[in-house]
GROMACS .gro file of C-alpha atoms in nm:
model
  222
    1MET     CA    1   0.096  -1.329  -2.781
    2GLY     CA    2  -0.121  -1.021  -2.716
    3VAL     CA    3  -0.059  -0.661  -2.806
    4SER     CA    4   0.169  -0.507  -2.545
    5LEU     CA    5   0.174  -0.146  -2.666
    6THR     CA    6  -0.121   0.078  -2.574
    7TYR     CA    7  -0.167   0.446  -2.651
    8ALA     CA    8  -0.418   0.625  -2.430
    9ILE     CA    9  -0.540   0.960  -2.566
   10GLY     CA   10  -0.671   1.242  -2.349
   11ASP     CA   11  -0.963   1.483  -2.390
   12ILE     CA   12  -0.998   1.597  -2.753
   13HIS     CA   13  -1.296   1.837  -2.733
   14GLY     CA   14  -1.343   1.890  -3.104
   15ARG     CA   15  -0.978   1.951  -3.190
   16HIS     CA   16  -0.970   1.732  -3.499
   17ASP     CA   17  -0.655   1.905  -3.623
   18LEU     CA   18  -0.464   1.795  -3.314
   19LEU     CA   19  -0.613   1.447  -3.323
   20THR     CA   20  -0.502   1.393  -3.681
   21ALA     CA   21  -0.149   1.504  -3.601
   22LEU     CA   22  -0.135   1.294  -3.284
   23LEU     CA   23  -0.254   0.978  -3.460
   24ALA     CA   24   0.023   1.027  -3.717
   25GLY     CA   25   0.268   1.059  -3.429
   26VAL     CA   26   0.135   0.738  -3.275
   27ARG     CA   27   0.190   0.550  -3.601
   28ASP     CA   28   0.544   0.683  -3.624
   29HIS     CA   29   0.619   0.594  -3.262
   30ALA     CA   30   0.479   0.242  -3.298
   31ALA     CA   31   0.713   0.190  -3.595
   32GLY     CA   32   0.522  -0.105  -3.734
   33ARG     CA   33   0.451  -0.272  -3.399
   34PRO     CA   34   0.088  -0.368  -3.329
   35TYR     CA   35  -0.081  -0.143  -3.076
   36ARG     CA   36  -0.407  -0.067  -2.902
   37LEU     CA   37  -0.573   0.274  -2.881
   38VAL     CA   38  -0.776   0.378  -2.576
   39PHE     CA   39  -0.964   0.707  -2.603
   40LEU     CA   40  -1.046   0.854  -2.262
   41GLY     CA   41  -1.362   1.039  -2.367
   42ASP     CA   42  -1.470   1.400  -2.422
   43TYR     CA   43  -1.454   1.389  -2.800
   44ILE     CA   44  -1.706   1.671  -2.829
   45ASP     CA   45  -1.799   2.024  -2.717
   46ARG     CA   46  -1.607   2.352  -2.694
   47GLY     CA   47  -1.370   2.290  -2.986
   48PRO     CA   48  -1.446   2.355  -3.355
   49ASP     CA   49  -1.489   2.011  -3.511
   50SER     CA   50  -1.659   1.753  -3.292
   51ALA     CA   51  -1.824   1.597  -3.599
   52ALA     CA   52  -1.489   1.519  -3.762
   53VAL     CA   53  -1.346   1.387  -3.433
   54ILE     CA   54  -1.634   1.143  -3.395
   55ALA     CA   55  -1.609   1.037  -3.760
   56THR     CA   56  -1.236   0.968  -3.726
   57VAL     CA   57  -1.263   0.777  -3.399
   58ARG     CA   58  -1.559   0.574  -3.523
   59ALA     CA   59  -1.371   0.484  -3.841
   60LEU     CA   60  -1.070   0.365  -3.640
   61GLN     CA   61  -1.296   0.156  -3.419
   62ALA     CA   62  -1.479   0.006  -3.718
   63GLN     CA   63  -1.150  -0.086  -3.886
   64SER     CA   64  -1.002  -0.252  -3.576
   65PRO     CA   65  -1.272  -0.311  -3.314
   66GLU     CA   66  -1.046  -0.540  -3.112
   67ALA     CA   67  -0.770  -0.277  -3.094
   68VAL     CA   68  -0.965   0.048  -3.040
   69THR     CA   69  -1.147   0.115  -2.713
   70CYS     CA   70  -1.362   0.427  -2.686
   71LEU     CA   71  -1.460   0.546  -2.339
   72MET     CA   72  -1.736   0.785  -2.250
   73GLY     CA   73  -1.659   1.125  -2.102
   74ASN     CA   74  -1.884   1.351  -1.899
   75HIS     CA   75  -1.952   1.565  -2.208
   76GLU     CA   76  -2.091   1.266  -2.397
   77MET     CA   77  -2.298   1.185  -2.091
   78MET     CA   78  -2.435   1.540  -2.079
   79LEU     CA   79  -2.537   1.527  -2.445
   80LEU     CA   80  -2.711   1.191  -2.396
   81ALA     CA   81  -2.885   1.315  -2.082
   82ALA     CA   82  -3.010   1.623  -2.269
   83ALA     CA   83  -3.132   1.404  -2.556
   84ARG     CA   84  -3.343   1.208  -2.307
   85ASP     CA   85  -3.461   1.509  -2.104
   86PRO     CA   86  -3.501   1.841  -2.287
   87SER     CA   87  -3.493   2.030  -1.956
   88LEU     CA   88  -3.118   1.953  -1.948
   89ILE     CA   89  -3.036   2.104  -2.287
   90GLY     CA   90  -2.933   2.436  -2.131
   91TRP     CA   91  -2.689   2.251  -1.904
   92TRP     CA   92  -2.523   2.085  -2.202
   93LEU     CA   93  -2.520   2.403  -2.413
   94GLY     CA   94  -2.365   2.592  -2.122
   95ASN     CA   95  -2.077   2.346  -2.127
   96GLY     CA   96  -1.986   2.386  -2.493
   97GLY     CA   97  -2.263   2.195  -2.665
   98GLY     CA   98  -2.330   2.478  -2.909
   99ALA     CA   99  -1.995   2.411  -3.078
  100THR     CA  100  -2.100   2.050  -3.132
  101LEU     CA  101  -2.429   2.152  -3.293
  102ALA     CA  102  -2.241   2.393  -3.520
  103ALA     CA  103  -1.992   2.123  -3.620
  104PHE     CA  104  -2.278   1.899  -3.732
  105GLY     CA  105  -2.452   2.187  -3.909
  106VAL     CA  106  -2.768   2.166  -3.700
  107SER     CA  107  -2.942   2.414  -3.473
  108ALA     CA  108  -3.095   2.178  -3.218
  109LEU     CA  109  -3.000   1.857  -3.045
  110ASP     CA  110  -3.273   1.658  -3.222
  111GLY     CA  111  -3.097   1.738  -3.549
  112LEU     CA  112  -2.793   1.529  -3.458
  113PRO     CA  113  -2.763   1.205  -3.659
  114ARG     CA  114  -2.926   0.908  -3.489
  115ASP     CA  115  -2.627   0.687  -3.559
  116VAL     CA  116  -2.401   0.933  -3.376
  117LEU     CA  117  -2.630   0.932  -3.071
  118ALA     CA  118  -2.641   0.552  -3.081
  119TRP     CA  119  -2.262   0.534  -3.095
  120LEU     CA  120  -2.224   0.774  -2.804
  121GLY     CA  121  -2.466   0.560  -2.604
  122SER     CA  122  -2.257   0.249  -2.673
  123LEU     CA  123  -1.935   0.386  -2.524
  124PHE     CA  124  -1.767   0.203  -2.236
  125ILE     CA  125  -1.733   0.365  -1.892
  126ASP     CA  126  -1.392   0.211  -1.824
  127HIS     CA  127  -1.139  -0.039  -1.956
  128GLU     CA  128  -0.877  -0.255  -1.784
  129ASP     CA  129  -0.566  -0.435  -1.893
  130ALA     CA  130  -0.317  -0.633  -1.688
  131ARG     CA  131  -0.162  -0.326  -1.525
  132ARG     CA  132  -0.400  -0.033  -1.566
  133ILE     CA  133  -0.755   0.100  -1.537
  134TYR     CA  134  -0.849   0.352  -1.805
  135VAL     CA  135  -1.134   0.584  -1.715
  136HIS     CA  136  -1.244   0.935  -1.804
  137ALA     CA  137  -1.239   1.117  -1.470
  138GLY     CA  138  -1.107   0.882  -1.202
  139LEU     CA  139  -1.218   0.662  -0.914
  140ASP     CA  140  -1.345   0.727  -0.563
  141PRO     CA  141  -1.084   0.628  -0.302
  142ALA     CA  142  -1.368   0.557  -0.057
  143ARG     CA  143  -1.503   0.272  -0.273
  144PRO     CA  144  -1.353  -0.062  -0.376
  145ARG     CA  145  -1.246  -0.076  -0.739
  146ARG     CA  146  -1.539  -0.296  -0.835
  147ALA     CA  147  -1.793  -0.070  -0.660
  148GLN     CA  148  -1.733   0.255  -0.846
  149THR     CA  149  -2.043   0.437  -0.970
  150GLU     CA  150  -2.088   0.576  -1.320
  151HIS     CA  151  -2.082   0.925  -1.168
  152ASP     CA  152  -1.747   0.852  -1.001
  153ARG     CA  153  -1.589   0.743  -1.326
  154LEU     CA  154  -1.726   1.027  -1.539
  155TRP     CA  155  -1.715   1.324  -1.301
  156ILE     CA  156  -1.493   1.281  -0.996
  157ARG     CA  157  -1.218   1.527  -0.913
  158GLU     CA  158  -1.175   1.528  -0.537
  159PRO     CA  159  -1.072   1.340  -0.338
  160PHE     CA  160  -0.929   1.134  -0.626
  161LEU     CA  161  -0.684   1.401  -0.742
  162SER     CA  162  -0.534   1.482  -0.404
  163VAL     CA  163  -0.520   1.135  -0.246
  164ASP     CA  164  -0.257   0.901  -0.386
  165HIS     CA  165  -0.472   0.593  -0.342
  166ASP     CA  166  -0.364   0.251  -0.468
  167PHE     CA  167  -0.658   0.088  -0.648
  168GLY     CA  168  -0.452  -0.220  -0.727
  169LYS     CA  169  -0.384  -0.098  -1.078
  170HIS     CA  170  -0.249   0.229  -1.218
  171VAL     CA  171  -0.533   0.465  -1.317
  172VAL     CA  172  -0.505   0.644  -1.652
  173HIS     CA  173  -0.754   0.930  -1.683
  174GLY     CA  174  -0.834   1.274  -1.821
  175HIS     CA  175  -1.119   1.516  -1.734
  176THR     CA  176  -0.922   1.768  -1.527
  177PRO     CA  177  -0.694   1.984  -1.745
  178VAL     CA  178  -0.337   2.004  -1.621
  179ARG     CA  179  -0.237   2.370  -1.602
  180ALA     CA  180   0.116   2.315  -1.729
  181ALA     CA  181  -0.020   2.139  -2.043
  182LEU     CA  182   0.201   1.844  -1.948
  183PRO     CA  183   0.076   1.503  -1.836
  184GLU     CA  184   0.060   1.460  -1.460
  185VAL     CA  185   0.228   1.142  -1.341
  186ARG     CA  186   0.169   1.029  -0.983
  187ALA     CA  187   0.248   0.704  -0.805
  188HIS     CA  188  -0.091   0.549  -0.877
  189ARG     CA  189  -0.239   0.757  -1.159
  190THR     CA  190  -0.158   0.947  -1.479
  191ASN     CA  191  -0.364   1.242  -1.603
  192LEU     CA  192  -0.355   1.286  -1.981
  193ASP     CA  193  -0.588   1.588  -2.010
  194THR     CA  194  -0.339   1.856  -2.109
  195GLY     CA  195  -0.595   2.118  -2.214
  196ALA     CA  196  -0.609   2.072  -2.591
  197VAL     CA  197  -0.916   2.293  -2.623
  198TYR     CA  198  -0.768   2.562  -2.397
  199GLY     CA  199  -0.451   2.622  -2.597
  200GLY     CA  200  -0.255   2.341  -2.432
  201ALA     CA  201  -0.178   2.010  -2.600
  202LEU     CA  202  -0.341   1.686  -2.700
  203THR     CA  203  -0.146   1.404  -2.536
  204ALA     CA  204  -0.113   1.030  -2.574
  205GLY     CA  205   0.061   0.813  -2.319
  206ALA     CA  206   0.242   0.506  -2.451
  207PHE     CA  207   0.208   0.210  -2.213
  208THR     CA  208   0.353  -0.141  -2.220
  209ASP     CA  209   0.305  -0.464  -2.030
  210GLU     CA  210   0.639  -0.419  -1.854
  211GLN     CA  211   0.550  -0.126  -1.624
  212ASP     CA  212   0.248   0.062  -1.492
  213GLN     CA  213   0.348   0.413  -1.595
  214ALA     CA  214   0.394   0.540  -1.948
  215VAL     CA  215   0.719   0.472  -2.129
  216ALA     CA  216   0.669   0.784  -2.343
  217PHE     CA  217   0.433   1.073  -2.403
  218LEU     CA  218   0.339   1.210  -2.743
  219ARG     CA  219   0.208   1.566  -2.751
  220VAL     CA  220   0.070   1.797  -3.019
  221ARG     CA  221   0.046   2.161  -2.920
  222ALA     CA  222  -0.254   2.375  -3.000
   0.00000   0.00000   0.00000
């Protein structure tokens, strides 16, 4: 029998302090039951400790590769794009990349550890289970589920956020901070970006095989 309890974690953005506290809360909530972790991307940029966030998430994945899924966010994509094309470095730095360089103790993108860049490049764009699609930003209602582009999944806001479209599975996403610092639950999607790096909270949704929407939310305030 497979694992039926999944915790999806929203945008971390270098808040290692909140991540550590949230992971402890997940362990307490699971109460000894096996569970899966799905990280929705945006581990880096803006916050103070992207290096520690990546180290922690990578360690969890290495310990239990079958139970830890790490998705790419648009901030990881920006860093990788800048690593390939130096003309894009200003774009990444303008979106909080300087905090990531500082966290790694380097002054330029080419000083970042090669293994970190390789790990970022290995991240999945989405993940599905029996009831849900997990993705960083969302999906385009104008496209079939199987025809979504990488840009859709990493960057989309509208019309995804304003159109309650049924993709056949519930969509669990982050990317767009919820102003109230509370998860946004709609008929066909759940937004877990509760603005951890903006003074909000870092949130995990607890999902089971019995229903599409979360059975509980765990939150750690900034």
